[in-house]
């Protein structure tokens, strides 16, 4: 009877290893700050050798940029899932869902957002005029206008305007410290989104 072959050690896919490094870095950056965190601490936190870091990133700044991208993608994923639960013809519901999901995504990860987009090195100004969230909102506004749900002469302009209004509100310190304050904030943001497209908000 042939002996069982020696099992080879299983290695994780590169994408999973990269994600683990990012998660370890995020935790350490939030706890200690970017400058105070060492690459060795990141690799220790991810349970890998120090050399593995350089297979995925060139520096801590590179990790920070990756965290920015992951944050925005996570917010978009939440928006897509929430809007996707609305009926196809419910454009008012889709717009309201977009505003709530986007604001919630920022509020739920306020610490990471501040770290990735406010702390040094700062994000570029272009991020507030062109990003995947604005693109998605612009497409939603254009599609709704095409179906006669509202009028929007320039969906792109409207999307930038609404996104920046939302972005400015949710990033105020202590803006939603209690559940009731959060609920009130989300309701107010939703109302302004609806009014901007000429829809009744339900709030006098």
Short mmCIF file of N, CA and C in Angstrom, two decimals, residues 36-160:
data_model
loop_
_atom_site.label_atom_id
_atom_site.label_comp_id
_atom_site.label_asym_id
_atom_site.label_seq_id
_atom_site.Cartn_x
_atom_site.Cartn_y
_atom_site.Cartn_z
N UNK A 36 3.08 56.48 13.68
CA UNK A 36 3.58 55.71 14.81
C UNK A 36 3.55 54.20 14.57
N UNK A 37 2.86 53.76 13.54
CA UNK A 37 2.76 52.34 13.22
C UNK A 37 3.92 51.92 12.34
N UNK A 38 4.53 50.78 12.65
CA UNK A 38 5.63 50.27 11.83
C UNK A 38 5.12 49.16 10.92
N UNK A 39 5.85 48.94 9.85
CA UNK A 39 5.49 47.87 8.92
C UNK A 39 5.60 46.52 9.62
N UNK A 40 6.56 46.37 10.51
CA UNK A 40 6.69 45.12 11.26
C UNK A 40 5.46 44.85 12.12
N UNK A 41 4.90 45.91 12.70
CA UNK A 41 3.68 45.73 13.50
C UNK A 41 2.52 45.30 12.61
N UNK A 42 2.47 45.83 11.41
CA UNK A 42 1.40 45.44 10.48
C UNK A 42 1.52 43.97 10.11
N UNK A 43 2.73 43.54 9.77
CA UNK A 43 2.91 42.14 9.37
C UNK A 43 2.69 41.19 10.55
N UNK A 44 3.09 41.62 11.74
CA UNK A 44 2.83 40.81 12.92
C UNK A 44 1.33 40.67 13.15
N UNK A 45 0.63 41.77 12.99
CA UNK A 45 -0.82 41.74 13.17
C UNK A 45 -1.51 40.87 12.14
N UNK A 46 -0.93 40.79 10.95
CA UNK A 46 -1.52 39.95 9.90
C UNK A 46 -1.02 38.52 9.95
N UNK A 47 -0.02 38.27 10.81
CA UNK A 47 0.51 36.92 10.94
C UNK A 47 1.35 36.47 9.76
N UNK A 48 2.11 37.40 9.18
CA UNK A 48 2.96 37.06 8.03
C UNK A 48 4.37 37.60 8.25
N UNK A 49 5.30 37.14 7.42
CA UNK A 49 6.66 37.62 7.49
C UNK A 49 6.73 39.05 6.95
N UNK A 50 7.71 39.79 7.43
CA UNK A 50 7.82 41.20 7.02
C UNK A 50 7.97 41.36 5.52
N UNK A 51 8.68 40.44 4.90
CA UNK A 51 8.88 40.52 3.46
C UNK A 51 7.60 40.40 2.66
N UNK A 52 6.59 39.76 3.25
CA UNK A 52 5.31 39.59 2.55
C UNK A 52 4.65 40.93 2.29
N UNK A 53 4.88 41.88 3.18
CA UNK A 53 4.29 43.21 3.01
C UNK A 53 4.65 43.79 1.65
N UNK A 54 5.91 43.65 1.27
CA UNK A 54 6.39 44.29 0.05
C UNK A 54 5.99 43.55 -1.22
N UNK A 55 5.35 42.40 -1.06
CA UNK A 55 4.76 41.73 -2.21
C UNK A 55 3.45 42.39 -2.61
N UNK A 56 2.87 43.16 -1.67
CA UNK A 56 1.55 43.76 -1.90
C UNK A 56 1.57 45.28 -1.85
N UNK A 57 2.47 45.86 -1.07
CA UNK A 57 2.51 47.31 -0.89
C UNK A 57 3.95 47.81 -0.92
N UNK A 58 4.10 49.05 -1.32
CA UNK A 58 5.44 49.63 -1.36
C UNK A 58 5.74 50.44 -0.10
N UNK A 59 4.69 50.87 0.62
CA UNK A 59 4.87 51.73 1.78
C UNK A 59 3.57 51.81 2.57
N UNK A 60 3.62 52.47 3.72
CA UNK A 60 2.41 52.69 4.49
C UNK A 60 1.45 53.62 3.75
N UNK A 61 2.00 54.57 2.99
CA UNK A 61 1.16 55.46 2.19
C UNK A 61 0.39 54.66 1.14
N UNK A 62 1.02 53.63 0.63
CA UNK A 62 0.37 52.76 -0.35
C UNK A 62 -0.79 52.01 0.31
N UNK A 63 -0.58 51.56 1.54
CA UNK A 63 -1.65 50.89 2.28
C UNK A 63 -2.80 51.86 2.53
N UNK A 64 -2.48 53.08 2.89
CA UNK A 64 -3.50 54.08 3.16
C UNK A 64 -4.35 54.35 1.93
N UNK A 65 -3.71 54.40 0.76
CA UNK A 65 -4.46 54.59 -0.48
C UNK A 65 -5.37 53.40 -0.74
N UNK A 66 -4.90 52.20 -0.44
CA UNK A 66 -5.72 51.01 -0.61
C UNK A 66 -6.90 51.02 0.36
N UNK A 67 -6.69 51.53 1.57
CA UNK A 67 -7.78 51.63 2.53
C UNK A 67 -8.82 52.63 2.06
N UNK A 68 -8.39 53.69 1.43
CA UNK A 68 -9.33 54.66 0.86
C UNK A 68 -10.23 53.97 -0.17
N UNK A 69 -9.60 53.25 -1.07
CA UNK A 69 -10.36 52.57 -2.12
C UNK A 69 -11.32 51.54 -1.53
N UNK A 70 -10.86 50.80 -0.53
CA UNK A 70 -11.72 49.79 0.09
C UNK A 70 -12.89 50.43 0.82
N UNK A 71 -12.63 51.56 1.47
CA UNK A 71 -13.71 52.26 2.17
C UNK A 71 -14.79 52.71 1.19
N UNK A 72 -14.39 53.37 0.11
CA UNK A 72 -15.37 53.87 -0.85
C UNK A 72 -16.13 52.73 -1.50
N UNK A 73 -15.42 51.64 -1.82
CA UNK A 73 -16.08 50.49 -2.43
C UNK A 73 -17.09 49.87 -1.47
N UNK A 74 -16.75 49.81 -0.18
CA UNK A 74 -17.67 49.27 0.82
C UNK A 74 -18.93 50.11 0.93
N UNK A 75 -18.77 51.43 0.88
CA UNK A 75 -19.93 52.32 0.91
C UNK A 75 -20.79 52.08 -0.32
N UNK A 76 -20.15 51.99 -1.49
CA UNK A 76 -20.90 51.75 -2.72
C UNK A 76 -21.62 50.41 -2.67
N UNK A 77 -20.97 49.37 -2.16
CA UNK A 77 -21.61 48.06 -2.07
C UNK A 77 -22.87 48.13 -1.21
N UNK A 78 -22.80 48.90 -0.11
CA UNK A 78 -23.97 49.07 0.75
C UNK A 78 -25.08 49.81 0.04
N UNK A 79 -24.71 50.82 -0.74
CA UNK A 79 -25.70 51.58 -1.51
C UNK A 79 -26.38 50.68 -2.54
N UNK A 80 -25.58 49.95 -3.30
CA UNK A 80 -26.12 49.08 -4.35
C UNK A 80 -27.08 48.06 -3.76
N UNK A 81 -26.70 47.46 -2.63
CA UNK A 81 -27.56 46.46 -2.00
C UNK A 81 -28.87 47.08 -1.51
N UNK A 82 -28.79 48.27 -0.91
CA UNK A 82 -29.98 48.92 -0.38
C UNK A 82 -30.91 49.39 -1.49
N UNK A 83 -30.35 50.04 -2.50
CA UNK A 83 -31.16 50.51 -3.63
C UNK A 83 -31.75 49.32 -4.38
N UNK A 84 -31.00 48.23 -4.44
CA UNK A 84 -31.47 47.05 -5.14
C UNK A 84 -32.69 46.40 -4.53
N UNK A 85 -32.97 46.71 -3.27
CA UNK A 85 -34.16 46.15 -2.62
C UNK A 85 -35.43 46.93 -2.94
N UNK A 86 -35.28 48.06 -3.62
CA UNK A 86 -36.45 48.85 -4.01
C UNK A 86 -37.07 48.28 -5.28
N UNK A 87 -38.35 48.50 -5.45
CA UNK A 87 -39.02 48.07 -6.67
C UNK A 87 -38.44 48.83 -7.86
N UNK A 88 -38.44 48.21 -9.01
CA UNK A 88 -37.83 48.80 -10.19
C UNK A 88 -38.41 50.17 -10.52
N UNK A 89 -39.71 50.33 -10.31
CA UNK A 89 -40.37 51.58 -10.67
C UNK A 89 -40.37 52.62 -9.53
N UNK A 90 -39.84 52.25 -8.38
CA UNK A 90 -39.89 53.14 -7.21
C UNK A 90 -38.67 54.05 -7.19
N UNK A 91 -38.67 55.08 -8.03
CA UNK A 91 -37.53 55.97 -8.12
C UNK A 91 -37.38 56.83 -6.87
N UNK A 92 -38.49 57.26 -6.30
CA UNK A 92 -38.43 58.02 -5.05
C UNK A 92 -37.77 57.18 -3.96
N UNK A 93 -38.18 55.92 -3.86
CA UNK A 93 -37.60 55.03 -2.87
C UNK A 93 -36.12 54.79 -3.11
N UNK A 94 -35.73 54.69 -4.38
CA UNK A 94 -34.32 54.47 -4.70
C UNK A 94 -33.47 55.67 -4.29
N UNK A 95 -33.97 56.87 -4.57
CA UNK A 95 -33.21 58.06 -4.20
C UNK A 95 -33.09 58.19 -2.69
N UNK A 96 -34.19 57.92 -1.99
CA UNK A 96 -34.16 57.97 -0.52
C UNK A 96 -33.21 56.91 0.03
N UNK A 97 -33.26 55.71 -0.55
CA UNK A 97 -32.39 54.63 -0.11
C UNK A 97 -30.93 54.97 -0.35
N UNK A 98 -30.65 55.61 -1.48
CA UNK A 98 -29.26 56.00 -1.79
C UNK A 98 -28.73 56.94 -0.70
N UNK A 99 -29.51 57.95 -0.38
CA UNK A 99 -29.04 58.93 0.60
C UNK A 99 -28.80 58.30 1.96
N UNK A 100 -29.71 57.45 2.38
CA UNK A 100 -29.59 56.81 3.70
C UNK A 100 -28.42 55.84 3.74
N UNK A 101 -28.27 55.03 2.70
CA UNK A 101 -27.18 54.05 2.67
C UNK A 101 -25.82 54.73 2.62
N UNK A 102 -25.70 55.80 1.85
CA UNK A 102 -24.43 56.51 1.76
C UNK A 102 -24.07 57.16 3.09
N UNK A 103 -25.03 57.86 3.68
CA UNK A 103 -24.78 58.51 4.97
C UNK A 103 -24.44 57.49 6.04
N UNK A 104 -25.15 56.36 6.04
CA UNK A 104 -24.89 55.31 7.03
C UNK A 104 -23.49 54.73 6.86
N UNK A 105 -23.08 54.54 5.60
CA UNK A 105 -21.74 54.02 5.36
C UNK A 105 -20.66 54.92 5.91
N UNK A 106 -20.84 56.22 5.78
CA UNK A 106 -19.86 57.17 6.32
C UNK A 106 -19.92 57.20 7.85
N UNK A 107 -21.11 57.22 8.40
CA UNK A 107 -21.25 57.29 9.85
C UNK A 107 -20.70 56.04 10.53
N UNK A 108 -20.92 54.87 9.92
CA UNK A 108 -20.48 53.62 10.54
C UNK A 108 -18.96 53.47 10.52
N UNK A 109 -18.29 54.18 9.64
CA UNK A 109 -16.83 54.07 9.55
C UNK A 109 -16.19 55.47 9.63
N UNK A 110 -16.73 56.29 10.53
CA UNK A 110 -16.25 57.68 10.63
C UNK A 110 -14.77 57.75 10.97
N UNK A 111 -14.31 56.87 11.85
CA UNK A 111 -12.90 56.89 12.23
C UNK A 111 -12.00 56.57 11.06
N UNK A 112 -12.36 55.55 10.29
CA UNK A 112 -11.57 55.19 9.13
C UNK A 112 -11.60 56.29 8.08
N UNK A 113 -12.77 56.89 7.88
CA UNK A 113 -12.86 57.96 6.89
C UNK A 113 -11.95 59.12 7.27
N UNK A 114 -11.97 59.50 8.54
CA UNK A 114 -11.11 60.60 8.97
C UNK A 114 -9.64 60.24 8.77
N UNK A 115 -9.29 59.02 9.13
CA UNK A 115 -7.91 58.57 8.98
C UNK A 115 -7.48 58.59 7.52
N UNK A 116 -8.31 58.01 6.65
CA UNK A 116 -7.91 57.81 5.26
C UNK A 116 -8.01 59.06 4.40
N UNK A 117 -8.96 59.96 4.73
CA UNK A 117 -9.21 61.09 3.84
C UNK A 117 -8.87 62.45 4.44
N UNK A 118 -8.68 62.51 5.74
CA UNK A 118 -8.37 63.79 6.38
C UNK A 118 -6.93 63.83 6.87
N UNK A 119 -6.50 62.72 7.48
CA UNK A 119 -5.12 62.66 7.97
C UNK A 119 -4.13 62.65 6.81
N UNK A 120 -2.91 63.04 7.09
CA UNK A 120 -1.87 63.08 6.06
C UNK A 120 -1.51 61.66 5.61
N UNK A 121 -1.19 61.48 4.33
CA UNK A 121 -1.29 62.46 3.26
C UNK A 121 -2.74 62.66 2.84
N UNK A 122 -3.19 63.90 2.66
CA UNK A 122 -4.60 64.15 2.37
C UNK A 122 -5.01 63.62 1.01
N UNK A 123 -6.31 63.33 0.86
CA UNK A 123 -6.83 62.90 -0.43
C UNK A 123 -6.89 64.10 -1.37
N UNK A 124 -6.94 63.83 -2.64
CA UNK A 124 -7.00 64.90 -3.62
C UNK A 124 -8.38 65.53 -3.65
N UNK A 125 -8.46 66.79 -4.09
CA UNK A 125 -9.74 67.50 -4.18
C UNK A 125 -10.65 66.85 -5.22
N UNK A 126 -10.06 66.19 -6.21
CA UNK A 126 -10.86 65.57 -7.26
C UNK A 126 -11.79 64.50 -6.71
N UNK A 127 -11.45 63.96 -5.55
CA UNK A 127 -12.29 62.92 -4.97
C UNK A 127 -13.68 63.40 -4.61
N UNK A 128 -13.85 64.71 -4.45
CA UNK A 128 -15.16 65.26 -4.12
C UNK A 128 -15.93 65.71 -5.35
N UNK A 129 -15.34 65.55 -6.51
CA UNK A 129 -16.04 65.89 -7.75
C UNK A 129 -16.15 64.71 -8.70
N UNK A 130 -15.35 63.69 -8.46
CA UNK A 130 -15.40 62.51 -9.31
C UNK A 130 -14.95 61.30 -8.51
N UNK A 131 -15.90 60.43 -8.19
CA UNK A 131 -15.58 59.16 -7.55
C UNK A 131 -16.71 58.17 -7.86
N UNK A 132 -16.56 56.93 -7.45
CA UNK A 132 -17.53 55.90 -7.83
C UNK A 132 -18.90 56.13 -7.19
N UNK A 133 -18.93 56.83 -6.05
CA UNK A 133 -20.22 57.12 -5.41
C UNK A 133 -20.96 58.19 -6.21
N UNK A 134 -20.26 59.24 -6.60
CA UNK A 134 -20.88 60.28 -7.41
C UNK A 134 -21.32 59.72 -8.76
N UNK A 135 -20.49 58.87 -9.34
CA UNK A 135 -20.86 58.26 -10.62
C UNK A 135 -22.14 57.45 -10.50
N UNK A 136 -22.28 56.70 -9.41
CA UNK A 136 -23.47 55.88 -9.21
C UNK A 136 -24.70 56.75 -9.01
N UNK A 137 -24.57 57.80 -8.20
CA UNK A 137 -25.69 58.71 -7.97
C UNK A 137 -26.08 59.42 -9.26
N UNK A 138 -25.09 59.85 -10.03
CA UNK A 138 -25.36 60.52 -11.30
C UNK A 138 -26.14 59.60 -12.24
N UNK A 139 -25.76 58.34 -12.27
CA UNK A 139 -26.47 57.38 -13.12
C UNK A 139 -27.90 57.18 -12.65
N UNK A 140 -28.09 57.10 -11.33
CA UNK A 140 -29.44 56.95 -10.78
C UNK A 140 -30.31 58.16 -11.14
N UNK A 141 -29.76 59.36 -11.00
CA UNK A 141 -30.52 60.57 -11.32
C UNK A 141 -30.85 60.62 -12.80
N UNK A 142 -29.89 60.27 -13.64
CA UNK A 142 -30.13 60.27 -15.08
C UNK A 142 -31.19 59.24 -15.47
N UNK A 143 -31.13 58.06 -14.87
CA UNK A 143 -32.11 57.01 -15.18
C UNK A 143 -33.51 57.42 -14.73
N UNK A 144 -33.59 58.02 -13.54
CA UNK A 144 -34.88 58.48 -13.05
C UNK A 144 -35.46 59.57 -13.92
N UNK A 145 -34.61 60.47 -14.39
CA UNK A 145 -35.07 61.53 -15.28
C UNK A 145 -35.56 60.94 -16.60
N UNK A 146 -34.86 59.90 -17.06
CA UNK A 146 -35.26 59.26 -18.30
C UNK A 146 -36.61 58.57 -18.19
N UNK A 147 -36.96 58.15 -16.98
CA UNK A 147 -38.25 57.48 -16.75
C UNK A 147 -39.33 58.47 -16.34
N UNK A 148 -39.00 59.77 -16.27
CA UNK A 148 -39.98 60.78 -15.92
C UNK A 148 -40.27 60.88 -14.44
N UNK A 149 -39.38 60.32 -13.61
CA UNK A 149 -39.60 60.38 -12.16
C UNK A 149 -39.31 61.78 -11.61
N UNK A 150 -38.43 62.50 -12.28
CA UNK A 150 -38.07 63.86 -11.89
C UNK A 150 -37.40 64.53 -13.07
N UNK A 151 -37.10 65.81 -12.92
CA UNK A 151 -36.42 66.56 -13.97
C UNK A 151 -35.01 66.89 -13.49
N UNK A 152 -34.02 66.61 -14.35
CA UNK A 152 -32.63 66.91 -14.00
C UNK A 152 -31.89 67.28 -15.28
N UNK A 153 -31.66 68.58 -15.48
CA UNK A 153 -30.98 69.02 -16.69
C UNK A 153 -29.53 68.53 -16.74
N UNK A 154 -28.89 68.44 -15.59
CA UNK A 154 -27.48 68.02 -15.52
C UNK A 154 -27.31 67.05 -14.36
N UNK A 155 -27.54 65.75 -14.58
CA UNK A 155 -27.43 64.75 -13.50
C UNK A 155 -26.07 64.76 -12.81
N UNK A 156 -25.00 64.98 -13.59
CA UNK A 156 -23.67 64.99 -12.99
C UNK A 156 -23.49 66.12 -12.00
N UNK A 157 -23.94 67.31 -12.38
CA UNK A 157 -23.86 68.46 -11.48
C UNK A 157 -24.67 68.21 -10.22
N UNK A 158 -25.88 67.70 -10.40
CA UNK A 158 -26.76 67.43 -9.25
C UNK A 158 -26.14 66.41 -8.32
N UNK A 159 -25.53 65.38 -8.90
CA UNK A 159 -24.90 64.33 -8.08
C UNK A 159 -23.74 64.89 -7.26
N UNK A 160 -22.90 65.72 -7.87
CA UNK A 160 -21.79 66.33 -7.15
C UNK A 160 -22.32 67.23 -6.02
#
